[in-house]
Coordinates of C-alpha atoms in Angstrom, one line a residue:
H1 CA 195.2 53.9 87.5
L2 CA 194.6 57.5 86.4
G3 CA 192.6 56.3 83.4
M4 CA 190.4 54.1 85.6
K5 CA 189.7 57.0 88.0
M6 CA 188.7 59.3 85.1
S7 CA 186.4 56.6 83.7
Y8 CA 184.9 56.1 87.2
R9 CA 184.2 59.8 87.6
L10 CA 182.7 60.0 84.1
C11 CA 180.4 57.1 84.9
R12 CA 179.2 58.7 88.1
C13 CA 178.6 62.0 86.3
W14 CA 176.6 60.3 83.6
C15 CA 174.6 58.3 86.2
F16 CA 173.8 61.5 88.1
M17 CA 172.6 63.3 84.9
I18 CA 170.4 60.3 83.9
C19 CA 168.8 60.1 87.4
W20 CA 168.2 63.8 87.5
S21 CA 166.6 63.7 84.0
L22 CA 164.3 60.9 85.1
V23 CA 163.3 62.9 88.2
V24 CA 162.6 66.1 86.2
G25 CA 160.7 64.1 83.6
F26 CA 158.6 62.4 86.3
L27 CA 157.7 65.8 87.9
Y28 CA 156.9 67.3 84.5
A29 CA 154.6 64.3 83.7
N30 CA 152.8 64.9 87.0
L31 CA 152.2 68.5 86.1
T32 CA 151.3 68.1 82.4
S33 CA 149.5 64.7 82.1
S34 CA 146.6 62.8 83.5
W35 CA 148.9 61.7 86.4
S36 CA 148.6 65.2 87.9
F37 CA 146.2 63.8 90.6
L38 CA 149.3 62.2 92.3
L39 CA 150.8 65.6 92.9
Y40 CA 147.4 67.3 93.6
P41 CA 145.2 65.0 95.7
S42 CA 142.5 67.7 95.7
L43 CA 141.4 66.5 92.3
I44 CA 138.3 64.5 92.7
G45 CA 136.9 62.1 90.1
D46 CA 138.6 61.6 86.7
P47 CA 142.0 63.3 86.4
V48 CA 142.0 66.4 84.2
E49 CA 144.6 66.7 81.5
F50 CA 146.8 69.9 81.6
I51 CA 147.5 71.6 78.3
E52 CA 150.4 73.9 77.4
L53 CA 149.4 77.5 76.8
P54 CA 149.0 78.3 73.1
T55 CA 150.9 81.2 71.8
N56 CA 148.2 82.3 69.3
K57 CA 145.2 83.1 71.5
V58 CA 142.0 84.3 69.8
N59 CA 140.1 86.9 71.8
T60 CA 136.4 87.6 71.4
S61 CA 134.9 91.0 71.5
K62 CA 133.7 92.2 74.9
K63 CA 130.8 94.4 76.0
T64 CA 133.0 96.7 78.1
D65 CA 136.2 96.3 80.1
L66 CA 134.0 95.2 83.1
W67 CA 131.8 92.7 81.3
V68 CA 132.4 89.8 78.9
Q69 CA 129.7 89.0 76.3
P70 CA 129.9 85.3 75.3
Q71 CA 126.7 85.7 73.2
R72 CA 124.1 88.4 72.5
N73 CA 122.1 89.3 75.5
T74 CA 124.4 87.5 77.9
L75 CA 126.9 89.3 80.1
V76 CA 129.5 87.8 82.5
R77 CA 131.3 90.0 85.0
N78 CA 135.0 90.4 84.2
Y79 CA 136.3 88.8 87.4
A80 CA 135.9 85.4 89.0
F81 CA 135.7 84.0 92.5
Y82 CA 137.6 81.0 93.9
D83 CA 135.2 79.1 96.1
D84 CA 136.7 76.4 98.4
R85 CA 133.8 76.1 100.9
D86 CA 132.9 72.6 99.6
D87 CA 134.9 69.4 99.5
R88 CA 135.6 70.2 95.8
P89 CA 136.9 73.7 95.0
S90 CA 135.3 75.6 92.1
I91 CA 135.4 78.8 90.2
V92 CA 132.2 80.9 90.3
L93 CA 131.3 83.6 87.8
N94 CA 128.5 86.2 88.1
S95 CA 126.4 86.8 85.0
M96 CA 123.2 88.3 83.7
K97 CA 121.1 87.1 80.8
D98 CA 118.0 88.3 79.0
D99 CA 115.8 85.5 80.2
H100 CA 113.1 85.4 77.5
N101 CA 115.0 82.4 76.3
R102 CA 116.1 80.1 79.2
L103 CA 118.8 78.4 77.2
Y104 CA 122.2 79.4 78.5
P105 CA 125.3 79.0 76.2
Q106 CA 127.5 76.0 76.8
L107 CA 130.8 77.4 77.9
Q108 CA 134.2 76.1 78.8
L109 CA 136.6 77.8 81.2
K110 CA 140.3 77.9 80.8
I111 CA 141.8 78.0 84.3
V112 CA 145.4 79.3 84.3
Y113 CA 147.8 78.5 87.1
N114 CA 151.5 79.4 87.4
F115 CA 154.1 77.9 85.1
S116 CA 152.0 78.4 82.0
I117 CA 149.8 75.4 82.7
Y118 CA 146.0 75.4 82.7
L119 CA 142.9 73.3 83.0
C120 CA 140.0 73.2 80.5
V121 CA 136.8 72.4 82.3
P122 CA 133.0 73.0 81.6
V123 CA 131.3 75.9 83.4
R124 CA 127.6 75.6 83.8
V125 CA 124.6 77.4 85.4
W126 CA 124.6 76.7 89.1
K127 CA 122.2 79.2 90.7
R128 CA 119.6 81.6 89.5
S129 CA 118.3 84.8 91.2
G130 CA 115.5 87.1 90.0
D131 CA 112.3 86.8 88.1
Y132 CA 111.8 87.5 84.4
D133 CA 109.2 90.2 83.7
P134 CA 109.2 92.0 80.3
H135 CA 106.8 94.7 81.6
K136 CA 108.3 97.9 82.7
H137 CA 108.3 99.0 86.3
N138 CA 109.4 102.6 87.0
G139 CA 110.6 102.7 83.4
Q140 CA 112.8 99.5 83.6
S141 CA 112.0 95.9 82.8
H142 CA 113.1 92.7 84.6
E143 CA 114.3 91.0 81.4
Y144 CA 117.8 90.3 82.6
V145 CA 118.1 87.7 85.4
T146 CA 121.2 86.8 87.4
Y147 CA 122.9 83.5 86.8
L148 CA 125.8 82.2 88.9
L149 CA 128.1 80.0 86.8
R150 CA 130.3 77.3 88.4
T151 CA 132.9 74.9 87.1
T152 CA 131.7 71.3 87.0
G153 CA 135.0 69.6 86.6
P154 CA 137.7 69.0 89.3
I155 CA 140.2 71.8 89.8
H156 CA 143.2 72.4 92.1
S157 CA 142.9 73.5 95.7
V158 CA 144.9 76.6 94.9
S159 CA 143.6 79.9 93.5
P160 CA 144.4 80.3 89.7
V161 CA 146.0 83.4 88.2
Y162 CA 143.2 84.1 85.8
V163 CA 140.5 82.4 83.7
S164 CA 139.1 82.8 80.2
L165 CA 135.7 81.8 78.7
T166 CA 135.2 80.1 75.4
T167 CA 132.8 77.8 73.6
D168 CA 135.6 75.7 72.3
T169 CA 135.7 72.3 74.2
N170 CA 139.5 72.3 74.1
C171 CA 139.9 75.9 75.2
L172 CA 142.3 76.6 72.2
R173 CA 140.4 79.3 70.3
G174 CA 137.7 81.9 70.7
L175 CA 138.9 82.8 74.1
S176 CA 137.7 85.9 76.0
E177 CA 140.1 88.4 77.5
N178 CA 141.8 87.2 80.6
I179 CA 139.4 87.3 83.6
P180 CA 141.3 87.9 86.9
V181 CA 140.4 85.8 90.0
L182 CA 139.8 87.9 93.0
P183 CA 141.9 87.2 96.1
H184 CA 140.5 84.7 98.6
Q185 CA 143.1 85.3 101.3
Y186 CA 143.2 88.5 103.4
K187 CA 145.3 89.8 106.2
K188 CA 142.5 89.4 108.7
M189 CA 138.9 88.4 108.8
L190 CA 136.6 91.3 109.4
R191 CA 133.6 90.8 111.6
F192 CA 131.0 93.2 110.2
G193 CA 130.5 94.6 106.7
V194 CA 127.6 96.3 104.9
C195 CA 126.7 96.3 101.2
L196 CA 124.6 98.8 99.4
H197 CA 122.6 96.2 97.6
Q198 CA 121.9 98.0 94.3
P199 CA 124.2 100.2 92.2
L200 CA 124.0 103.9 92.7
F201 CA 122.7 105.7 89.7
N202 CA 120.4 108.5 90.8
I203 CA 122.2 110.3 93.6
T204 CA 122.9 114.0 93.3
D205 CA 123.9 114.9 96.9
P206 CA 127.2 113.4 98.2
Q207 CA 126.2 114.0 101.8
V208 CA 123.4 111.3 101.5
L209 CA 126.1 108.7 100.9
I210 CA 128.5 110.2 103.5
D211 CA 125.7 110.2 106.1
W212 CA 125.0 106.5 105.4
I213 CA 128.7 105.5 105.6
A214 CA 129.2 107.5 108.8
I215 CA 126.3 105.9 110.7
H216 CA 127.5 102.4 109.7
I217 CA 131.0 103.2 111.0
S218 CA 129.4 104.1 114.3
L219 CA 127.5 100.8 114.3
G220 CA 130.7 98.9 113.9
A221 CA 131.0 98.2 110.2
E222 CA 134.6 97.6 109.2
I223 CA 134.0 97.6 105.5
V224 CA 131.4 99.3 103.3
F225 CA 130.8 98.1 99.7
V226 CA 129.2 100.6 97.3
Y227 CA 128.6 99.8 93.6
L228 CA 128.4 102.6 91.1
E229 CA 126.6 102.8 87.7
K230 CA 129.3 105.3 86.7
K231 CA 127.7 107.0 83.8
F232 CA 125.1 108.4 86.1
I233 CA 127.5 109.3 89.0
S234 CA 129.7 112.4 88.7
E235 CA 133.1 113.0 90.4
D236 CA 131.3 115.5 92.7
I237 CA 129.7 112.5 94.4
T238 CA 132.8 110.2 94.5
N239 CA 135.6 112.7 95.3
P240 CA 134.4 113.5 98.8
L241 CA 134.6 109.8 99.6
N242 CA 138.3 109.5 99.0
S243 CA 139.1 109.7 102.8
F244 CA 136.9 106.7 103.4
V245 CA 138.6 104.8 100.6
K246 CA 142.1 105.6 101.8
S247 CA 141.3 104.5 105.3
G248 CA 140.1 101.1 103.9
V249 CA 136.6 101.3 105.3
L250 CA 135.0 102.0 101.9
E251 CA 135.3 99.9 98.7
L252 CA 133.9 101.6 95.6
I253 CA 133.1 99.1 92.8
D254 CA 132.5 100.3 89.2
W255 CA 129.5 98.3 88.1
S256 CA 128.7 99.9 84.7
I257 CA 126.6 97.1 83.3
G258 CA 125.6 99.1 80.3
I259 CA 122.1 97.6 79.9
D260 CA 118.7 99.1 80.9
T261 CA 117.4 96.4 83.2
F262 CA 115.7 96.9 86.5
L263 CA 118.0 98.8 89.0
Y264 CA 120.9 97.9 86.7
G265 CA 121.2 94.3 87.9
Q266 CA 120.3 94.5 91.6
T267 CA 120.3 90.7 92.2
A268 CA 123.7 90.4 90.5
V269 CA 125.1 93.1 92.8
I270 CA 123.8 91.3 95.8
N271 CA 125.4 88.0 94.9
D272 CA 128.6 89.8 93.7
C273 CA 128.9 91.4 97.2
I274 CA 128.4 88.0 99.0
Y275 CA 131.3 86.4 97.0
R276 CA 133.4 89.5 97.3
S277 CA 133.0 89.1 101.1
L278 CA 133.8 85.4 101.1
H279 CA 136.9 84.7 103.4
R280 CA 136.8 88.4 104.3
V281 CA 133.6 89.3 106.3
E282 CA 131.8 87.2 108.9
Y283 CA 128.5 89.1 109.0
L284 CA 127.3 91.1 106.0
A285 CA 124.3 93.4 106.2
M286 CA 122.6 94.1 102.8
Y287 CA 120.0 96.8 102.1
D288 CA 119.3 100.2 100.4
I289 CA 120.7 103.6 101.1
D290 CA 117.5 104.7 102.9
E291 CA 117.8 101.8 105.4
I292 CA 119.9 101.2 108.5
L293 CA 120.0 98.2 110.9
V294 CA 119.9 99.7 114.4
P295 CA 120.0 97.8 117.7
R296 CA 117.4 98.7 120.4
K297 CA 119.6 98.4 123.4
H298 CA 123.2 98.3 122.2
M299 CA 125.3 100.9 120.5
T300 CA 126.9 98.5 118.0
W301 CA 126.2 95.4 116.0
S302 CA 128.7 93.5 118.1
G303 CA 126.5 94.0 121.2
M304 CA 123.5 93.1 119.2
I305 CA 125.0 89.8 118.0
Q306 CA 126.0 89.0 121.5
E307 CA 122.5 89.5 122.7
I308 CA 121.1 87.2 119.9
K309 CA 123.7 84.6 120.9
E310 CA 122.3 84.5 124.4
T311 CA 119.2 82.6 123.1
T312 CA 120.2 81.4 119.7
D313 CA 123.0 79.4 118.2
I314 CA 123.8 81.8 115.2
N315 CA 126.2 79.2 113.7
Q316 CA 123.1 77.1 112.8
Y317 CA 121.7 79.7 110.5
A318 CA 122.8 81.2 107.2
S319 CA 121.1 84.5 107.7
L320 CA 119.4 86.8 110.2
S321 CA 116.3 88.7 109.2
F322 CA 115.0 91.9 110.7
S323 CA 111.6 93.7 110.7
N324 CA 111.1 96.9 108.8
Y325 CA 110.0 100.1 110.6
Y326 CA 109.3 103.3 108.7
W327 CA 110.4 106.7 110.1
H328 CA 108.8 110.1 109.6
E329 CA 109.3 113.7 110.6
N330 CA 107.1 115.0 113.3
G331 CA 108.4 118.6 113.6
V332 CA 110.9 117.8 116.3
A333 CA 114.4 116.8 115.1
I334 CA 117.3 115.5 117.3
K335 CA 119.6 118.3 118.5
I336 CA 123.2 117.8 119.5
D337 CA 124.3 120.3 122.1
N338 CA 127.4 122.4 121.6
F339 CA 127.9 121.3 118.0
T340 CA 128.1 123.7 115.1
M341 CA 127.5 122.6 111.5
C342 CA 129.1 124.5 108.5
D343 CA 127.0 125.9 105.7
K344 CA 127.7 122.9 103.4
M345 CA 126.2 120.5 105.9
K346 CA 122.6 119.3 106.5
L347 CA 121.2 117.3 109.4
P348 CA 121.2 113.6 108.4
I349 CA 117.8 112.2 107.8
Y350 CA 118.2 109.7 110.7
L351 CA 118.4 112.7 113.0
K352 CA 115.5 114.6 111.4
R353 CA 113.0 111.8 111.6
T354 CA 111.9 110.7 115.1
E355 CA 108.5 109.2 114.5
E356 CA 108.6 105.4 114.2
T357 CA 105.9 103.3 112.6
K358 CA 105.7 99.5 112.5
T359 CA 104.1 98.7 109.2
I360 CA 100.7 97.0 109.3
I361 CA 101.2 95.5 105.9
D362 CA 103.4 92.4 105.2
T363 CA 106.7 94.3 104.6
P364 CA 109.6 92.1 103.6
T365 CA 112.5 91.9 106.0
K366 CA 116.2 92.7 105.3
L367 CA 119.2 90.6 106.1
I368 CA 122.5 90.0 107.6
V369 CA 124.0 87.0 105.8
R370 CA 127.0 84.8 106.6
P371 CA 129.0 84.7 103.3
S372 CA 130.7 81.5 104.5
V373 CA 127.5 79.5 104.1
V374 CA 125.3 81.4 101.6
H375 CA 125.5 80.4 97.9
S376 CA 122.9 82.7 96.4
C377 CA 120.6 85.5 97.5
S378 CA 117.7 87.7 96.5
V379 CA 116.6 91.1 97.8
H380 CA 114.7 90.0 100.9
Y381 CA 115.9 86.4 101.5
I382 CA 118.6 83.9 100.7
L383 CA 117.9 81.4 98.0
N384 CA 120.6 78.7 98.5
W385 CA 122.8 77.9 101.4
S386 CA 125.0 75.1 102.8
D387 CA 123.5 71.8 103.8
N388 CA 124.7 72.0 107.4
V389 CA 122.8 75.1 108.4
F390 CA 119.2 76.4 108.4
K391 CA 118.0 79.2 106.1
Q392 CA 117.4 82.1 108.5
H393 CA 116.6 83.2 112.1
S394 CA 114.1 86.0 112.6
V395 CA 115.5 88.4 115.1
S396 CA 113.0 89.9 117.7
D397 CA 112.0 93.5 117.2
K398 CA 113.1 94.0 120.8
I399 CA 116.7 93.4 119.8
A400 CA 117.0 95.3 116.5
T401 CA 115.0 96.6 113.6
I402 CA 115.6 98.1 110.1
H403 CA 115.1 101.9 110.1
H404 CA 113.5 102.7 106.8
Y405 CA 113.7 106.4 105.8
R406 CA 111.5 106.1 102.8
R407 CA 109.5 109.0 101.3
Q408 CA 107.8 111.1 103.9
R409 CA 104.3 109.7 103.6
A410 CA 105.1 106.1 103.1
Y411 CA 103.1 103.7 105.4
R412 CA 102.4 106.3 108.1
S413 CA 99.8 105.3 110.6
K414 CA 98.1 106.5 113.8
S415 CA 100.2 104.0 115.8
S416 CA 103.4 105.9 115.3
T417 CA 105.5 106.7 118.3
R418 CA 108.2 109.2 119.0
N419 CA 111.7 107.6 119.3
T420 CA 115.0 109.5 119.8
N421 CA 117.2 106.3 119.9
M422 CA 119.4 107.8 117.1
E423 CA 120.5 110.6 119.3
R424 CA 123.3 108.4 120.8
Y425 CA 125.0 108.4 117.4
G426 CA 124.5 112.0 116.6
R427 CA 127.7 113.6 117.8
Q428 CA 130.0 110.9 116.4
C429 CA 128.3 110.9 113.0
L430 CA 128.2 114.7 112.7
K431 CA 131.9 114.9 113.5
E432 CA 132.6 112.5 110.7
I433 CA 130.3 114.3 108.2
K434 CA 131.7 117.7 109.1
K435 CA 135.3 116.5 108.6
I436 CA 134.4 115.7 105.0
M437 CA 131.7 118.2 104.0
C438 CA 133.5 121.2 105.6
S439 CA 137.1 120.5 104.7
N440 CA 137.1 122.9 101.7

């Protein structure tokens, strides 16, 4: 009887081990073979075969730490975006290419998930932004054009760890350095953000940027994105901004594209900022450092949006456009009673200029975009957007306008009127500016 009991226990043990091996084998097959669509129903179309990570990766040279160079005169930003807005998730990459030759290299993307497993899928040109022009404007040409690249094959509905570019169809050799995928989940959704829509490269006074950030905080911006062409920006400009960075209201992005193209890749910055704001910002304003979106009646953008909603269903539009008004000095600046500035401070330009001019020429508008439905954008208008919304809604000048503080004589006319609307922001902005400029 003892022998029979031992044999029975051994049989049960062997049966358990065999069953467990079958289960493990089945799960492994789901993860590493063409049956992976059973475990991941988000895969659409033909199932994609998983490949084990090779131990002998071959890395190509790169332009800088911030840009990958798959071929001469083609640059790809060294981070990727996970885009799950459509039924089929995808990976989006931001790139710039010298467009005298429209042929873009045929690239593959290795998409690496956890557990040393990855997909190998094609990545192709999806959207284009900018116009090729070899002639120089202000010393720079428009030879480099922005291309947004997107995976064409099915991928999982989870964000990968990193990706790599290659021309090898099997993603086994000639791989670029690992390209991180930016987070697509944040603690909370911010309502308003603003993006400086070209990299800074010619600023010599830190207060100009501090003034711009301070007024946008007063308007209700919860996040400010500023891109830097770092070889032209000294620490004297960036160091005073540390308090904004630490508070979380400012995000400084090292752009450093390293090529002499118009405004160092303005259209690439614009699209980069939109995808950086995806899943993070509901309304994103985009314009230059001498421009501010100011409501007529309300103190903040929140009140402005609420007023627009009274007559318009904003959810039907991908963007809001605002008219451009130029502002000039007329000898009478705004004064803030009982406020003393230190010697290091100057009065912000938006408190100096109180003469408003609606331009008589056809001046392009500037935008607030909804990143959740915008696919690509140019300087003055969006280029591609989701099918379920319209392109843009033009906001009445009676609700809000763009204050444009361009050079003093720009577009001045006899129809100019005095306007002290910015006085209501003066005390709050000056306090913020003084806290930084007068701290040392």
